[in-house]
CSV table of C-alpha atoms in Angstrom, one decimal:
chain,number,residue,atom,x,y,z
A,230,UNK,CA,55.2,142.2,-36.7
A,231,UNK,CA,54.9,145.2,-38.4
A,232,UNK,CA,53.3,145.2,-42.1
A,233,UNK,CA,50.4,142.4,-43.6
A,234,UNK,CA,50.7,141.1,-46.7
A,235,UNK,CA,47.1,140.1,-48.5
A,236,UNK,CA,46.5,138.0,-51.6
A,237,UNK,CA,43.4,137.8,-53.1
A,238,UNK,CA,41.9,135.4,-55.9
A,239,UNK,CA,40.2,137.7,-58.1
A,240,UNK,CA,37.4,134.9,-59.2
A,241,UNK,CA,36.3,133.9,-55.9
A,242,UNK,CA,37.7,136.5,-53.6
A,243,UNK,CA,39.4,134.2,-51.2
A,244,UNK,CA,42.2,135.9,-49.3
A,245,UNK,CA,45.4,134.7,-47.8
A,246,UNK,CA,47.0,137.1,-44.9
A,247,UNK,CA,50.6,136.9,-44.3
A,248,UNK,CA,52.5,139.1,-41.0
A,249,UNK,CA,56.1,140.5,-42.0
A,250,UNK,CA,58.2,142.3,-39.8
A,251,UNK,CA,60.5,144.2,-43.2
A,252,UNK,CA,59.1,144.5,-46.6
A,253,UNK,CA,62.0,142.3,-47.8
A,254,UNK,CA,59.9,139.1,-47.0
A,255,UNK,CA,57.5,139.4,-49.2
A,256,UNK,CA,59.6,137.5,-52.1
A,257,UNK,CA,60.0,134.5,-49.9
A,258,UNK,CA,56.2,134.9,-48.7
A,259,UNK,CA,54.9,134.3,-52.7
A,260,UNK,CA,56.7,131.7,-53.3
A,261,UNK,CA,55.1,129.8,-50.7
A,262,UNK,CA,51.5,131.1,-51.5
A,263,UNK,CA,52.1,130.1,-55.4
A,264,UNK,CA,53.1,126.5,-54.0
A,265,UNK,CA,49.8,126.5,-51.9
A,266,UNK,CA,47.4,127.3,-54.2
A,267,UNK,CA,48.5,125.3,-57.0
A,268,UNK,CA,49.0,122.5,-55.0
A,269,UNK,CA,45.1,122.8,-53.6
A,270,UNK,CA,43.6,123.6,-56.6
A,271,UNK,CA,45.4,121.9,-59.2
A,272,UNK,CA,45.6,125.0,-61.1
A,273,UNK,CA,48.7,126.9,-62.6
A,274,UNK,CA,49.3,130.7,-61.4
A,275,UNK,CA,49.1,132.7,-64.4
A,276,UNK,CA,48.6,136.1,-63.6
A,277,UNK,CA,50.4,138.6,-60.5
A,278,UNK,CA,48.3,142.4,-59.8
A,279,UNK,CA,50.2,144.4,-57.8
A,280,UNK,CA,51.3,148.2,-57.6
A,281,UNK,CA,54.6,149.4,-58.6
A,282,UNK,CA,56.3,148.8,-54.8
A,283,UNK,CA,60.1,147.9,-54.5
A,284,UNK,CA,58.9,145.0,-52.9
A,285,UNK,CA,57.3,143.8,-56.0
A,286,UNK,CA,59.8,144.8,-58.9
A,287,UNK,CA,62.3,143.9,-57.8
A,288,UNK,CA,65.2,142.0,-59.9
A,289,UNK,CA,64.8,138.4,-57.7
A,290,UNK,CA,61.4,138.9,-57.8
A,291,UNK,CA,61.1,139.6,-61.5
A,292,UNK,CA,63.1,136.9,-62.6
A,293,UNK,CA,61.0,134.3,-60.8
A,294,UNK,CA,58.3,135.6,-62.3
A,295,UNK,CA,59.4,134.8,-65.5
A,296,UNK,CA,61.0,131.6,-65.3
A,297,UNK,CA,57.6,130.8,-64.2
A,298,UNK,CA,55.4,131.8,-66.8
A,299,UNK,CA,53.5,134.6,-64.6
A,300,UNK,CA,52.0,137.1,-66.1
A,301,UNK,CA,53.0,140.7,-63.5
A,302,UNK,CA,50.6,143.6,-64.3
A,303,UNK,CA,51.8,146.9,-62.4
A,304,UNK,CA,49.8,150.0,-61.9
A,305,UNK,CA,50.3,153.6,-63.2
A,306,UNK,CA,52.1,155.6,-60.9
A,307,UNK,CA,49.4,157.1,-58.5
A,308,UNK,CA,47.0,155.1,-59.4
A,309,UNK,CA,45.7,152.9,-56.9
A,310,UNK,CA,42.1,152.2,-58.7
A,311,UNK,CA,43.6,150.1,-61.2
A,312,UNK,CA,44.3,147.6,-58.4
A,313,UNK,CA,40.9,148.7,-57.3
A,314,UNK,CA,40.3,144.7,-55.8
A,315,UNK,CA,43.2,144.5,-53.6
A,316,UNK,CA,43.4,147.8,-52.4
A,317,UNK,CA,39.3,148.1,-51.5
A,318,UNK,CA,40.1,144.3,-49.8
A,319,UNK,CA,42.9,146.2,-47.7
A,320,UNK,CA,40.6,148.7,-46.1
A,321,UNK,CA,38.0,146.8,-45.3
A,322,UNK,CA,39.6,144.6,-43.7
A,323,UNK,CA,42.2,147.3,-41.6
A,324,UNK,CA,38.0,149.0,-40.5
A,325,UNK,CA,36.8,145.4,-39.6
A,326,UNK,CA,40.4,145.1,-37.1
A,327,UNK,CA,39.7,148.5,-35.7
A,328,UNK,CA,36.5,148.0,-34.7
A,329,UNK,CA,37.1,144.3,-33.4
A,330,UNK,CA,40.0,146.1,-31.5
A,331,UNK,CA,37.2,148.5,-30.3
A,332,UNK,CA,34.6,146.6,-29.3
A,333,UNK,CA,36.7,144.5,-27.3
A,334,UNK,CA,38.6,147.2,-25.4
A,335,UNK,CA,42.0,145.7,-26.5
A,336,UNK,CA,45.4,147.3,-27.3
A,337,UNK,CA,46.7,147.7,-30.3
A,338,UNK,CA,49.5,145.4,-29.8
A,339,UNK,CA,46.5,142.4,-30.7
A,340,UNK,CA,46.4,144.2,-34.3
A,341,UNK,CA,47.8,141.1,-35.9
A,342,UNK,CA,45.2,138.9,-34.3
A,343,UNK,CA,42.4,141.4,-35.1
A,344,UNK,CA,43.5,141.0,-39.2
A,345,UNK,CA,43.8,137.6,-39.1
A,346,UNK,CA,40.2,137.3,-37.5
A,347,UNK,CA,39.0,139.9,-39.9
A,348,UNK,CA,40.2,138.0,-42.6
A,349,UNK,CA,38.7,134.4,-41.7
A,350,UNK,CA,35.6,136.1,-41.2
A,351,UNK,CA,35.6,137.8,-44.5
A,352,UNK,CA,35.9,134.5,-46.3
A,353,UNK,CA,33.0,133.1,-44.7
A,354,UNK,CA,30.5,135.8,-45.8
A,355,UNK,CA,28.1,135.8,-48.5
A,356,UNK,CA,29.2,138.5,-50.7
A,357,UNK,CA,26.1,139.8,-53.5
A,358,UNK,CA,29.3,139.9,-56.0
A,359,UNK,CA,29.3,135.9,-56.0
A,360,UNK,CA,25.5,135.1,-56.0
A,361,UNK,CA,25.2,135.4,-51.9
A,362,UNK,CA,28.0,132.5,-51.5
A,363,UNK,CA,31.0,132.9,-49.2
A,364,UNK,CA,34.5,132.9,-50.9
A,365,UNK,CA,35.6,130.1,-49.4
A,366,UNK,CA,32.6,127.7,-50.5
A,367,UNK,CA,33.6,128.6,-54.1
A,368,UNK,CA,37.5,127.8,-53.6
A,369,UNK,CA,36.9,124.3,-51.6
A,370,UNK,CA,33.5,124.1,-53.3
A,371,UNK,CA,32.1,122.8,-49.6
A,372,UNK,CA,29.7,125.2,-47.4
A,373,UNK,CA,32.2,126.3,-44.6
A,374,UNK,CA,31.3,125.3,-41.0
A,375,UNK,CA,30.5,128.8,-38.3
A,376,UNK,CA,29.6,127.2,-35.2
A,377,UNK,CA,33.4,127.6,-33.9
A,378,UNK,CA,32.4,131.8,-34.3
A,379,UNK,CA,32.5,133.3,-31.0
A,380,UNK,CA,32.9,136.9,-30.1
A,381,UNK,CA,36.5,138.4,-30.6
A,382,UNK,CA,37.7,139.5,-27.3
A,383,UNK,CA,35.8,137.3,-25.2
A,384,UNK,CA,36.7,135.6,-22.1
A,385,UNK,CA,37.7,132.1,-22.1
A,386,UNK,CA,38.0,129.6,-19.7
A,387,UNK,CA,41.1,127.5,-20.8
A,388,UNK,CA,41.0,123.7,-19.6
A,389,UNK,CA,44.3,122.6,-17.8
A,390,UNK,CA,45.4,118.8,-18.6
A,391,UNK,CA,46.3,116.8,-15.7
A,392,UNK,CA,50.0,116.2,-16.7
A,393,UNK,CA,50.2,119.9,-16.1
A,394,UNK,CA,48.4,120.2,-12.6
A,395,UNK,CA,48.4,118.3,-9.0
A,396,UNK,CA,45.4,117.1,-7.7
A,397,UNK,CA,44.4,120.1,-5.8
A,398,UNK,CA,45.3,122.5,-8.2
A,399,UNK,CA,43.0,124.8,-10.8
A,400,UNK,CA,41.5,122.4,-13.6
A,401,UNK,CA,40.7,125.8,-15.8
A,402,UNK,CA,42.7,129.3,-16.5
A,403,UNK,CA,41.4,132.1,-17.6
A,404,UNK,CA,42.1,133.8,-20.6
A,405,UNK,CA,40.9,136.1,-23.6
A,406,UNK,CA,39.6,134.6,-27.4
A,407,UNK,CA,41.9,136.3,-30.3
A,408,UNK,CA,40.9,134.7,-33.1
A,409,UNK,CA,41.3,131.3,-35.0
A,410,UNK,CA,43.8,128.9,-36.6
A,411,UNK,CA,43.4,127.4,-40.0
A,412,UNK,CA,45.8,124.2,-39.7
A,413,UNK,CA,44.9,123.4,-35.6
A,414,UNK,CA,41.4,122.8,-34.7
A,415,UNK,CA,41.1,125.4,-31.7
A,416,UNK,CA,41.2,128.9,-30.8
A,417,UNK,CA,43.8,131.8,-29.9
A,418,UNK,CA,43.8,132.5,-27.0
A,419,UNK,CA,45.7,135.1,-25.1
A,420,UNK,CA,47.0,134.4,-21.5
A,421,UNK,CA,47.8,137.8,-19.5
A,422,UNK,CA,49.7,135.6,-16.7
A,423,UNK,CA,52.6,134.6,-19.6
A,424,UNK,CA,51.7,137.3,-22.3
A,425,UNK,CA,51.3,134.2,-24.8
A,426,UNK,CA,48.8,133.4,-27.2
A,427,UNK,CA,48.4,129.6,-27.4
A,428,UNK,CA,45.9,127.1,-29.7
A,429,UNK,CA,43.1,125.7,-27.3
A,430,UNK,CA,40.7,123.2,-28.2
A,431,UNK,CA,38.8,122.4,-24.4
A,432,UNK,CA,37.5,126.2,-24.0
A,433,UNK,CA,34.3,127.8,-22.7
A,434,UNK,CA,33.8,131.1,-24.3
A,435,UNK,CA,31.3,134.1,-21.9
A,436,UNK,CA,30.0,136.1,-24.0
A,437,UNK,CA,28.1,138.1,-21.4
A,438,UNK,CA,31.5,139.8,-20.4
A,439,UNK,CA,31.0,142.5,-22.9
A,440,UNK,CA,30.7,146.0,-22.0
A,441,UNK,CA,27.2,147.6,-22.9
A,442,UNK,CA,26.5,150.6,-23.5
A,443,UNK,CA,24.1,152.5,-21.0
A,444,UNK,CA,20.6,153.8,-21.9
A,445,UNK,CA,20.2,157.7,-22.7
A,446,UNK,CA,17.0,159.3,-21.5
A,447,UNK,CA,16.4,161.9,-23.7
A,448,UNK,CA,14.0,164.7,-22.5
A,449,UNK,CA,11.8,167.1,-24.8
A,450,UNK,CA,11.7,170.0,-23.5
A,451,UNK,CA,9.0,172.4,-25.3
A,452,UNK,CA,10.5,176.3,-26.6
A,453,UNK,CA,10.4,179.4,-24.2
A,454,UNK,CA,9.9,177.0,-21.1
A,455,UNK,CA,11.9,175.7,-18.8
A,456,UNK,CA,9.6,173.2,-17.1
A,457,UNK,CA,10.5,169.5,-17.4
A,458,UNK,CA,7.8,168.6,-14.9
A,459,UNK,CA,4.5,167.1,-16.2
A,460,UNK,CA,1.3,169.9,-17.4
A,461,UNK,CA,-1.3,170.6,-15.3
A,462,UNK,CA,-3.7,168.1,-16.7
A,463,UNK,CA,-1.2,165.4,-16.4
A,464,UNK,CA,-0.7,166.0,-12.6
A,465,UNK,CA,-4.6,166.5,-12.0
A,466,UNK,CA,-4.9,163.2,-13.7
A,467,UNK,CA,-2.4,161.6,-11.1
A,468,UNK,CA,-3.9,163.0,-8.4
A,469,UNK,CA,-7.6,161.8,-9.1
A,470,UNK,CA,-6.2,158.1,-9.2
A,471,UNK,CA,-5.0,157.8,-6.0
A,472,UNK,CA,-8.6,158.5,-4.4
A,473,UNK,CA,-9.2,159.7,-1.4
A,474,UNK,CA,-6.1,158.9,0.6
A,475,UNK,CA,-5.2,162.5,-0.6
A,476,UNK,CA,-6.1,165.5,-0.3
A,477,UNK,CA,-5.1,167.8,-2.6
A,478,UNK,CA,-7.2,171.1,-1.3
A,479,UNK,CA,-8.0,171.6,2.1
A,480,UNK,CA,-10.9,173.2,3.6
A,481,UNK,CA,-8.3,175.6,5.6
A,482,UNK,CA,-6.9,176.7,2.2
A,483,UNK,CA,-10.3,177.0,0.5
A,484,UNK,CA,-11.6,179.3,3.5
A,485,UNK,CA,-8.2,181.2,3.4
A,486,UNK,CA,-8.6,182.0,0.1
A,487,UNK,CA,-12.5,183.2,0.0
A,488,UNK,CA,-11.4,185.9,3.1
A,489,UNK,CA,-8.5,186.9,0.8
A,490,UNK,CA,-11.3,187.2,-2.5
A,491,UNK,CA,-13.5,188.9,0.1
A,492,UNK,CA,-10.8,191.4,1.0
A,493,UNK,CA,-9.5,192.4,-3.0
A,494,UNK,CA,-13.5,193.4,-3.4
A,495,UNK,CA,-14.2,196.1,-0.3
A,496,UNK,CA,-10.6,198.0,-1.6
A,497,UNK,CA,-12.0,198.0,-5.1
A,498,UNK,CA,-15.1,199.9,-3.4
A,499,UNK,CA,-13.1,202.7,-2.1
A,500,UNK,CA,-12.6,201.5,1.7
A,501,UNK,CA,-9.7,202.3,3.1
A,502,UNK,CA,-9.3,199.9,6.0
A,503,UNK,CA,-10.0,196.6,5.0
A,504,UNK,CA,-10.0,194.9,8.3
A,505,UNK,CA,-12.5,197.0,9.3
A,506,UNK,CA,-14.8,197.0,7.1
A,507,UNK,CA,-14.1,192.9,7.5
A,508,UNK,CA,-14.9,193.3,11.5
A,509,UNK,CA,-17.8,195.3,10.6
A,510,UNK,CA,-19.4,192.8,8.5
A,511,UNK,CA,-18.1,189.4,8.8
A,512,UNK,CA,-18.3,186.9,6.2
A,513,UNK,CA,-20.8,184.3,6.3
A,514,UNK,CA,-19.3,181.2,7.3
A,515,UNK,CA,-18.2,178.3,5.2
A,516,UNK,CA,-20.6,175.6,5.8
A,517,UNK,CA,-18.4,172.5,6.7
A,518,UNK,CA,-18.2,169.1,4.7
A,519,UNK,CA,-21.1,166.3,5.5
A,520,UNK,CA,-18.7,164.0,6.9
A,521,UNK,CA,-19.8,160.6,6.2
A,522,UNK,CA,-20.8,158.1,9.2
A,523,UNK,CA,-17.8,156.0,9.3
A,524,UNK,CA,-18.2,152.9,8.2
A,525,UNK,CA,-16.0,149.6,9.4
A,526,UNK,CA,-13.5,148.0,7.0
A,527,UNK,CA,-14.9,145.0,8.0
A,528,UNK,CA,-17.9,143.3,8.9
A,529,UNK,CA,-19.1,142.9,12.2
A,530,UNK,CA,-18.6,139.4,13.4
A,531,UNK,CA,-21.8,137.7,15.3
A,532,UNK,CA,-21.7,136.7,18.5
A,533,UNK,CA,-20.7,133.1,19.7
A,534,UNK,CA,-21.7,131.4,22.8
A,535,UNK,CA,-18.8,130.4,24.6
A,536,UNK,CA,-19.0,127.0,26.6
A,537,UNK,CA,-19.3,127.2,30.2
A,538,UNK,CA,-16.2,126.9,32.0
A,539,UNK,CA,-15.8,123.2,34.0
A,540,UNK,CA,-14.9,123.9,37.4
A,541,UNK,CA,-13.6,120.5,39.6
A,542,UNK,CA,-15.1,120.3,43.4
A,543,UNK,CA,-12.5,120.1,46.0
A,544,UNK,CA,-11.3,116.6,46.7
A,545,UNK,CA,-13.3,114.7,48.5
A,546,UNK,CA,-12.3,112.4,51.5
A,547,UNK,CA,-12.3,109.6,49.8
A,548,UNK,CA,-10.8,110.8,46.2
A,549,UNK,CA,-14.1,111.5,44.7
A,550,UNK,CA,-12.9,115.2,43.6
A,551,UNK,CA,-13.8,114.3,39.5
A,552,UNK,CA,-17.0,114.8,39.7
A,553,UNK,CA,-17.6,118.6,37.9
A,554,UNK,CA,-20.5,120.9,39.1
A,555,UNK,CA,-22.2,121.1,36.2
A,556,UNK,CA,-23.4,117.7,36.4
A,557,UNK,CA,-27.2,117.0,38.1
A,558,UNK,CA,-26.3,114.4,40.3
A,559,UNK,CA,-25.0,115.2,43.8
A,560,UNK,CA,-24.0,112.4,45.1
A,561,UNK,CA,-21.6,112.9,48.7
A,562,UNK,CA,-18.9,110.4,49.7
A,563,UNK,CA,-20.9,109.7,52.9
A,564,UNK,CA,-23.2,108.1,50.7
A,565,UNK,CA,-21.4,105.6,49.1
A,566,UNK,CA,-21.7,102.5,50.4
A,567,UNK,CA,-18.4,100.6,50.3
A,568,UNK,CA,-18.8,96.5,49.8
């Protein structure tokens, strides 16, 4: 296919999409959309809009026109506004098969699919021109039914019938959604195994297959500095909240830096030998941190009395050996008395 021919009811803005492969098919293409329409509605075709194409004037196509009563209104040469209907319809719906070709990361070999889609979706929107109804509501005069929609380019899983498989074989295929048919219940669906598009009813659309786009971090970065790090006050913040477990100044680096403070004072005074003056009159000593008396994570545990541990006497003679120490009585073998 290689051109699209549209027709579009000016009341109700219903369009009809035709696929031609040469501009010399359009004749043959009206005559079957003026037996359509007048055979749905009941209404006779009285007047054609077109612009002043060879497709349109010419002599076979004229002369059909008249012999049935049709009214053809041509445009001024260069002109396109006084077809302004038409030729708005025609780029909204070439945008609306771009950006369904887009968004599903298909080739533009699935353009016919994509206007075909972007067609049946245009006539069932509300449109504010015709009090928020959808153009096909006002040419059947029914509310249409969306809950076939699905998202175009989506895969599908495509149900094999059992006349077509053995019993160990695959029960589903896989496939991609292309758009809808208006005289088969089902959807198009395009097989990359056998390059065909085929009419399935027994599909299961995933939707999550879709590519999304990633997030962007964007970071403000304040004039005449290069810093992306947090301020000062951001990090001192971060630091107080995790307590104790760190230490952000030592006492090394605190005494380091009092000798240093120390040192920048005698050369202000005129000394020329710091060190010496630093030997000659140490500084006083930092006095070190009260370290707390450590105290235990947890609480002591009390004391318990163990048991005191049974210990067996050696067997006795006689097999009295179960007697335990711990018990008062001490009675020997020799002094049982056997009856």
């Amino acid at each position: 296919m290689k051109y699209f021919l549209l027709f579009v009811d000016d009341f109700s803005r219903m369009a009809f999409v035709y696929f031609l492969k040469t501009k010399d098919e359009v004749f043959s293409f009206f005559k079957a959309f003026k037996t359509l329409v007048e055979n749905q509605t009941g209404r006779k075709l009285k007047v054609l809009r077109s612009d002043n194409g060879t497709e349109f004037c010419s002599k076979e196509f004229e002369n059909f026109l008249q012999l049935a009563g049709i009214v053809h209104q041509k445009t001024c040469a260069y002109t396109p506004e006084q077809n302004g209907l038409c030729e708005r319809y025609n780029r909204t719906i070439v945008e609306k098969a771009r950006c369904l070709l887009f968004d599903a990361g298909l080739k533009k070999c699935f353009w016919a699919e994509a206007v075909n889609t972007a067609v049946y979706l245009r006539n069932r929107s509300i449109a504010s021109g015709l009090d928020n109804k959808t153009p096909i509501e006002i040419w059947t005069g029914t509310k249409p039914d969306v809950s076939n929609l699905r998202i175009f380019g989506s895969k599908a899983m495509v149900h094999i019938p059992k006349e077509k498989r053995l019993k160990l074989d695959r029960k589903a295929t896989d496939g991609i959604l292309v758009g809808y048919s208006d005289n088969i219940k089902g959807h198009q669906v395009y097989n990359p195994k056998n390059n065909k598009v085929t009419i399935a009813r027994d599909i299961v659309v995933i939707e999550e297959g879709i590519d999304q786009k990633q997030e962007v971090i964007h970071i403000n970065i304040s004039e005449g500095t290069n810093d992306i790090f947090p301020m000062k006050e951001e990090r001192e913040e971060c630091t107080q909240e995790v307590g104790n477990m760190m230490h952000t100044k030592p006492e090394k680096d605190q005494e380091q830096k009092e000798v240093l403070s120390l040192k920048e004072s005698h050369d202000t005074d005129g000394f020329e030998d710091s060190e010496d003056v630093l030997a000659a009159e140490p500084a006083e000593p930092v006095p070190a941190r009260p370290q707390l008396p450590s105290q235990p994570r947890h609480s002591p545990m009390l004391p318990v009395e163990m048991p005191a541990k049974r210990l067996r006497k050696q067997t006795d003679r006689y097999g009295f050996g179960v007697v335990c120490e711990g018990q008062t009585s001490e009675t020997s073998a020799s002094e049982i008395s056997l009856n």
